[in-house]
mmCIF file of C-alpha atoms in Angstrom:
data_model
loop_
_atom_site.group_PDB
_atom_site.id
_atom_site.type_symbol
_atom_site.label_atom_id
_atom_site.label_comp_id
_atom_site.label_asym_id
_atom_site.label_seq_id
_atom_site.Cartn_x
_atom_site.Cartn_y
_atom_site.Cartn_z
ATOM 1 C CA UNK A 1 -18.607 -24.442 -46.800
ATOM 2 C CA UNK A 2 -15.907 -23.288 -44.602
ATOM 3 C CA UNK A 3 -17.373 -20.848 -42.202
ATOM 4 C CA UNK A 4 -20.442 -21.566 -43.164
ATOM 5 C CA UNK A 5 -21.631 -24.375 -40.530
ATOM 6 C CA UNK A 6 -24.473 -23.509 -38.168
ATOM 7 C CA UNK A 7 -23.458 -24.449 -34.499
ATOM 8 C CA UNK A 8 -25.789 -27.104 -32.526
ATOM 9 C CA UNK A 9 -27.264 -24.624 -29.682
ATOM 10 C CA UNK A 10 -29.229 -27.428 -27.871
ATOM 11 C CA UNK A 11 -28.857 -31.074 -27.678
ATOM 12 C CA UNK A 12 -29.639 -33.891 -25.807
ATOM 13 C CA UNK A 13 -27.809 -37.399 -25.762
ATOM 14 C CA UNK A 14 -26.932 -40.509 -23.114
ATOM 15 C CA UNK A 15 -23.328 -40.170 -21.135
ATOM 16 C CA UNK A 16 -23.518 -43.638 -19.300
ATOM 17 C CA UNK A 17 -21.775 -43.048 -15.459
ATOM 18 C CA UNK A 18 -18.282 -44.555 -14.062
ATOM 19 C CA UNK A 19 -20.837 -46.553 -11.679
ATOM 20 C CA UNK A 20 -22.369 -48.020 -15.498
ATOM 21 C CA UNK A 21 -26.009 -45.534 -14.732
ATOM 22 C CA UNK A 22 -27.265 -44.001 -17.871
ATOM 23 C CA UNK A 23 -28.445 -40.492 -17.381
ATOM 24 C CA UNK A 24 -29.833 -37.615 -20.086
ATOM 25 C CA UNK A 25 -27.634 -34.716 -20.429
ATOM 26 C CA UNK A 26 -29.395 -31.527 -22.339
ATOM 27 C CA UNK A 27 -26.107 -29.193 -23.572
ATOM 28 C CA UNK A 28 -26.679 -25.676 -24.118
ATOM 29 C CA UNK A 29 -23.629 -24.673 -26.718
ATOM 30 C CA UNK A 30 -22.648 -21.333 -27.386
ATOM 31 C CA UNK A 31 -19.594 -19.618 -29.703
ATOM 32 C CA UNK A 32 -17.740 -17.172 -28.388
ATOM 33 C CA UNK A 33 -16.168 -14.664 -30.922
ATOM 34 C CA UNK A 34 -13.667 -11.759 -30.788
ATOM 35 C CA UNK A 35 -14.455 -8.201 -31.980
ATOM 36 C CA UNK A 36 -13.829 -9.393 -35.323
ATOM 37 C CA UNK A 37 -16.208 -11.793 -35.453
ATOM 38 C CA UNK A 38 -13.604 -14.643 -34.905
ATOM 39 C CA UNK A 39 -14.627 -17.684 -33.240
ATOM 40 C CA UNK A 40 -12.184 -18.221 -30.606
ATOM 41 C CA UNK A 41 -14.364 -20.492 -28.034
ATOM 42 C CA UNK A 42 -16.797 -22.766 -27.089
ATOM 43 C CA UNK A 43 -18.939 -22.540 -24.218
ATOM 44 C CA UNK A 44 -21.307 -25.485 -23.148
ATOM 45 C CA UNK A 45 -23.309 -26.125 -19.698
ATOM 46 C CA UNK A 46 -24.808 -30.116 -19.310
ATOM 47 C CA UNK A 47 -27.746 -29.915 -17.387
ATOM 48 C CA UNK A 48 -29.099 -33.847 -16.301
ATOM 49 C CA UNK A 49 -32.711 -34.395 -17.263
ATOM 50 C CA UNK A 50 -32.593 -37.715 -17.013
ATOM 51 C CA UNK A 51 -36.193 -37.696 -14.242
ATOM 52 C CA UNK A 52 -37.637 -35.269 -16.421
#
């Protein structure tokens, strides 16, 4: 299984704000890999959609 895991390219969830607000966060996920094909990053933008 190692290896093997298929990374999460969109998701949405709640982050609740310091001021207690709840907003919806869509995350756009990416892996970033050497010319080997090694994973050596993450990369992840939150975009609020929360008055979508």
């Amino acid at each position: 299984m190692a290896g093997k895991i298929k990374p999460v390219e969109y998701f949405e969830n709640p982050v609740v704000t310091r001021n207690g607000e709840e907003r919806l966060i869509a995350w756009h996920n990416a892996v970033l890999k050497d010319e080997e094909g090694n994973i050596i990053a993450t990369l992840s933008s939150g975009e609020d959609i929360t008055e979508r």
